[in-house]
Tab-separated table of C-alpha atoms in Angstrom:
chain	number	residue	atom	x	y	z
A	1	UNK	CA	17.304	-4.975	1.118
A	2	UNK	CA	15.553	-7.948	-0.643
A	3	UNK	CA	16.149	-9.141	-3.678
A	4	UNK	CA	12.822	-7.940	-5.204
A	5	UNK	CA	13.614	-4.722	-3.654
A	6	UNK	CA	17.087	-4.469	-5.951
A	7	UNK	CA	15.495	-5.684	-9.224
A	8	UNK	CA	12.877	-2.873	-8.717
A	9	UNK	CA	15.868	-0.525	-8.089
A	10	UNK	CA	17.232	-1.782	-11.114
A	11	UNK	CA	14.688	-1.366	-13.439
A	12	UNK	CA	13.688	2.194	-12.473
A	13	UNK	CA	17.097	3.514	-13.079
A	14	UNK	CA	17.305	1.740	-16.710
A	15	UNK	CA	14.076	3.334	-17.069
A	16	UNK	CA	14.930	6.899	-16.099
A	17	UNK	CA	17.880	6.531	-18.516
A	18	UNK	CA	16.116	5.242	-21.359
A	19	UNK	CA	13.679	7.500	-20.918
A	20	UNK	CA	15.560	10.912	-20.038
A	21	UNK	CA	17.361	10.081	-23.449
A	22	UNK	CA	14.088	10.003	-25.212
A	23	UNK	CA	12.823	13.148	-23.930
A	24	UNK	CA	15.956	14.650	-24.353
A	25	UNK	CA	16.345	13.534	-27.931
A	26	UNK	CA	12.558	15.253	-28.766
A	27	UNK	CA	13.287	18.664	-27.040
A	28	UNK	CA	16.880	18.944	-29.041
A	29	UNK	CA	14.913	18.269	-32.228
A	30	UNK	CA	12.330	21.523	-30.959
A	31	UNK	CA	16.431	23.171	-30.534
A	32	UNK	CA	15.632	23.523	-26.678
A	33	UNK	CA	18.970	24.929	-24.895
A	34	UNK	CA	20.568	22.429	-22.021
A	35	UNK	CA	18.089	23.285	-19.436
A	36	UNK	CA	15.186	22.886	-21.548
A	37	UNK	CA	16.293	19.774	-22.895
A	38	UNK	CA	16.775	18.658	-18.873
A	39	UNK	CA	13.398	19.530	-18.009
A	40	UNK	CA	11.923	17.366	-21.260
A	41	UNK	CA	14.153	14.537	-19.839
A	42	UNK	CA	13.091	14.816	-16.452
A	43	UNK	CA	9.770	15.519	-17.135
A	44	UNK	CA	9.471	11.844	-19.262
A	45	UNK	CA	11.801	10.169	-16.916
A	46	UNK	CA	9.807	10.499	-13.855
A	47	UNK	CA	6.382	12.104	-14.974
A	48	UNK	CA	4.672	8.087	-14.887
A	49	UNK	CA	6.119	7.592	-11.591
A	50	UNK	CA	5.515	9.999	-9.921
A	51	UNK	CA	1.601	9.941	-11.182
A	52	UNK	CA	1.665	6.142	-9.928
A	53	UNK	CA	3.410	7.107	-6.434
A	54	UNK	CA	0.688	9.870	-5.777
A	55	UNK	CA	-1.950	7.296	-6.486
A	56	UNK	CA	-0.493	4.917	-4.205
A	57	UNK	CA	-0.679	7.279	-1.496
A	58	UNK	CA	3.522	7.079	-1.371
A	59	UNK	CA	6.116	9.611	-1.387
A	60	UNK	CA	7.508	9.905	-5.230
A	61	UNK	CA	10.377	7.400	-6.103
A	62	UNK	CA	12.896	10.455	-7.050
A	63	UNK	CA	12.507	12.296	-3.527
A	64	UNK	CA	13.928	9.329	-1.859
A	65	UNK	CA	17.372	8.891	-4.046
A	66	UNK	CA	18.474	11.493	-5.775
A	67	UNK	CA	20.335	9.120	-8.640
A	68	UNK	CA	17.152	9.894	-10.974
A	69	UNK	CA	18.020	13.230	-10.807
A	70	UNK	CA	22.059	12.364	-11.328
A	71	UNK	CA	20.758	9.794	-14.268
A	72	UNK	CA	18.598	12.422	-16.218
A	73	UNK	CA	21.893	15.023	-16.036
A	74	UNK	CA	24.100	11.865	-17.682
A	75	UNK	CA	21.919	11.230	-19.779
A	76	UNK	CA	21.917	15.220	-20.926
A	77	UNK	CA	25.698	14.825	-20.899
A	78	UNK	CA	25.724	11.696	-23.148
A	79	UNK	CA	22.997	13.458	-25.562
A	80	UNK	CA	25.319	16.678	-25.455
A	81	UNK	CA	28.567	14.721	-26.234
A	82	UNK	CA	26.801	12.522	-29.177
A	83	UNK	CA	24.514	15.483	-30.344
A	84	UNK	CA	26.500	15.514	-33.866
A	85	UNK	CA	25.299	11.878	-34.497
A	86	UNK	CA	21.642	12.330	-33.629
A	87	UNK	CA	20.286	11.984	-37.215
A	88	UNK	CA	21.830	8.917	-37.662
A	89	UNK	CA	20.434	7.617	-34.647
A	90	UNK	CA	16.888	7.797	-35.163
A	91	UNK	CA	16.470	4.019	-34.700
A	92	UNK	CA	18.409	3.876	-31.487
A	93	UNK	CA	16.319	6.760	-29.586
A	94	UNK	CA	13.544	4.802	-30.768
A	95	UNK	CA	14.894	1.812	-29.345
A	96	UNK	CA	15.849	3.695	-25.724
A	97	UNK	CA	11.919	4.740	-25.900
A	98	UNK	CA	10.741	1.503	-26.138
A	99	UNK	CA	13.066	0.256	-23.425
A	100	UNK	CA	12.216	2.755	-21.240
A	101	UNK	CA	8.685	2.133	-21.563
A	102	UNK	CA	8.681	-1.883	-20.974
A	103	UNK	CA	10.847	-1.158	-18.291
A	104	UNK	CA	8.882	1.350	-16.596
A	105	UNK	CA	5.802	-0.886	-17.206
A	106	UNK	CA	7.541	-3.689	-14.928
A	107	UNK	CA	8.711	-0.803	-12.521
A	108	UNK	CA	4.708	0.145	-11.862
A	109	UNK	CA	3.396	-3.600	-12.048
A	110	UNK	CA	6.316	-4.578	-9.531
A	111	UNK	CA	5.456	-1.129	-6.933
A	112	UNK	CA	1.936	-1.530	-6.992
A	113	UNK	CA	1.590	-5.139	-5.883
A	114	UNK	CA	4.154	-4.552	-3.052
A	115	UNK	CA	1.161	-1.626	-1.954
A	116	UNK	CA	-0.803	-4.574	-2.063
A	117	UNK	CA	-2.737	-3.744	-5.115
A	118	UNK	CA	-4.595	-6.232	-6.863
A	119	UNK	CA	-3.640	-7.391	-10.805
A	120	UNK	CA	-5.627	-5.296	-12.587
A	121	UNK	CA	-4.897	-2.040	-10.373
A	122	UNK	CA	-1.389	-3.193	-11.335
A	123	UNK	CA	-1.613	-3.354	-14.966
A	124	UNK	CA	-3.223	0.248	-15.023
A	125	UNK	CA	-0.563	1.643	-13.119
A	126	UNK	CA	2.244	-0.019	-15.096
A	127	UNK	CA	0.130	1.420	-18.277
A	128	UNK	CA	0.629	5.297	-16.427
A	129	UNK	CA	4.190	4.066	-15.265
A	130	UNK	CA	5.209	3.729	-19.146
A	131	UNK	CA	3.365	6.148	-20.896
A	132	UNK	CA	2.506	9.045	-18.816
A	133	UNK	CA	5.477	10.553	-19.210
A	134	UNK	CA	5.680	10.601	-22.774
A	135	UNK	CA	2.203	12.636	-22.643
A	136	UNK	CA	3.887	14.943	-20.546
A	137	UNK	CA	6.703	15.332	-22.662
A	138	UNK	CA	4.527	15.560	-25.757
A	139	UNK	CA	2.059	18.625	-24.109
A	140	UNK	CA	5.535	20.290	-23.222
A	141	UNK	CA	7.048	20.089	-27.026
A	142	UNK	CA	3.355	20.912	-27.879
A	143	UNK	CA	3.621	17.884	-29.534
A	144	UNK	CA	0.174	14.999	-30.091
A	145	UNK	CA	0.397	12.814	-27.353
A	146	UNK	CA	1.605	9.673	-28.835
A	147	UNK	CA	-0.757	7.449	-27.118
A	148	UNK	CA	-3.696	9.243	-29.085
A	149	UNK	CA	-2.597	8.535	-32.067
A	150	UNK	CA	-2.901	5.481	-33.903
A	151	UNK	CA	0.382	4.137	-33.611
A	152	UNK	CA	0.405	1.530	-30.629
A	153	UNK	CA	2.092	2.874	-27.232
A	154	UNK	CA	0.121	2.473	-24.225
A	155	UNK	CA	-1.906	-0.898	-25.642
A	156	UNK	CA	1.955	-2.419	-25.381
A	157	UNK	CA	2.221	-2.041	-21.916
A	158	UNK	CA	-0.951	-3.550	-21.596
A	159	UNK	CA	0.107	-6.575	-23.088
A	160	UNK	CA	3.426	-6.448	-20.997
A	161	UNK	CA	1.152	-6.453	-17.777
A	162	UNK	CA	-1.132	-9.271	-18.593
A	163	UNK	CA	1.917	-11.617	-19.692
A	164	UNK	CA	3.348	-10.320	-15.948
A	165	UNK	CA	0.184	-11.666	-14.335
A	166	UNK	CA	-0.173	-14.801	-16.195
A	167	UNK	CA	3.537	-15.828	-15.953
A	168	UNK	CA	3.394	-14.884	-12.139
A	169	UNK	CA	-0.163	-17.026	-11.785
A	170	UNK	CA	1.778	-19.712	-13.115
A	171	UNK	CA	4.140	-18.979	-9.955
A	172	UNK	CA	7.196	-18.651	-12.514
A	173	UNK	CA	10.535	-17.148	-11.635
A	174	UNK	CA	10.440	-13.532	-11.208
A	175	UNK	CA	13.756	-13.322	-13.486
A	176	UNK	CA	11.432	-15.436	-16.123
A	177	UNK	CA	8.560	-13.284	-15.550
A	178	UNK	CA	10.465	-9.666	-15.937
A	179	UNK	CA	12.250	-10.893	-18.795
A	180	UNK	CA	9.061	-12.125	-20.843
A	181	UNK	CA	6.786	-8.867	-19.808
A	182	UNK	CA	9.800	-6.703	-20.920
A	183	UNK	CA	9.796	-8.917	-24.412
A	184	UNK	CA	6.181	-8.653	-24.897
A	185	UNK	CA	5.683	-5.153	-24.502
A	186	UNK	CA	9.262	-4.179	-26.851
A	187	UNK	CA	8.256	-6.664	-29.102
A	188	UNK	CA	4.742	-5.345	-29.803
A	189	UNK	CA	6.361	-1.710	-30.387
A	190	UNK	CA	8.858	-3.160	-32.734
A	191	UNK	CA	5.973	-4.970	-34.617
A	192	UNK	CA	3.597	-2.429	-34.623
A	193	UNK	CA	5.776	0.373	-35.793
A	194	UNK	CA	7.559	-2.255	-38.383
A	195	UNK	CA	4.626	-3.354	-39.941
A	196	UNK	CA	2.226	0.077	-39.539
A	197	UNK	CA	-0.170	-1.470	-36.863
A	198	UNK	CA	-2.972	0.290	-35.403
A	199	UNK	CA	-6.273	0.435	-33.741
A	200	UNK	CA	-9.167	1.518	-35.672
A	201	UNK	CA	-9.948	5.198	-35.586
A	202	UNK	CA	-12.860	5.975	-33.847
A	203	UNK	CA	-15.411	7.136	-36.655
A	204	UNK	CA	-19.109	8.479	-36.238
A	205	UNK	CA	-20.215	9.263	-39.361
């Protein structure tokens, strides 16, 4: 297996952790039972990826290794065991979001130019990578999809991409490159929710 190979392995399992927490985190505050709460994690863990695989033309990442379907049921477990501690955690299941969506980003970048994709195919399908499975999760808890609202989600991943390309023009490390796309795209989330920024609102009157 080459080493590209690995850090793409990697990442998507950090991601499906991250991200399975997330979703599991939103469906216990709805007071889903266990299985609900599994489906919510699943559902965000490998919704993007699976939307990105079926555009590629590929079989889904989680049909070929079951371990995203092992890491969503630890992550249940781990939610289960820590459930009396939730409320104090609000800032660290925001902080496994964000995570899961940088990584996730990198995880769709890094798949779609091995399919041969060009750049700015890439940068879309990191943007679906991240953030489609929150929308998912969202239309299941019957929840507003995050990434309509005004609070910056998706335009994060964005940024993550484009620093990917440029740092990769520049024919940088990949380790460098992963490292500052991952940065860019937590780093805009933490801003953006820190200091209340937000696109305009689209207004017609």
């Amino acid at each position: 297996m080459e080493y590209e190979e690995i850090v793409q392995q990697i990442i998507e399992f950090l991601g499906t952790f991250a991200f399975a927490i997330s979703g599991i985190r939103h469906a216990a505050a709805k007071h889903f039972d266990w299985f609900g709460g599994y489906v919510c994690g699943i559902a965000v863990a490998i919704g993007g990826g699976t939307i990105r695989d079926v555009m590629l033309g590929t079989t889904p990442f989680w049909m070929t290794n079951p371990i995203y379907i092992i890491c969503t049921a630890l992550a249940l477990v781990f939610v289960i065991i820590f459930a009396k501690h939730m409320e104090g955690l609000r800032n660290t299941w925001f902080v496994f979001d964000t995570l899961g969506l940088a990584l996730f980003t990198i995880a769709g970048i890094q798949k779609s130019l091995v399919f041969g994709q060009p750049y700015w195919v890439a940068i879309i399908m990191g943007c679906i990578t991240g953030s489609a499975g929150g929308v998912i999760r969202d239309v299941l808890l019957n929840n507003e999809p995050v990434i309509f609202q005004r609070e910056i989600y998706a335009m994060a991943t964005l940024l993550g991409g484009i620093t990917y390309w440029f740092l990769d023009f520049l024919n940088l490390p990949i380790e460098v490159t992963v490292i500052s796309s991952f940065a860019v795209t937590c780093l805009m989330r933490f801003l953006a929710v820190r200091y209340h920024l937000a696109l305009p609102k689209l207004n017609l009157e």
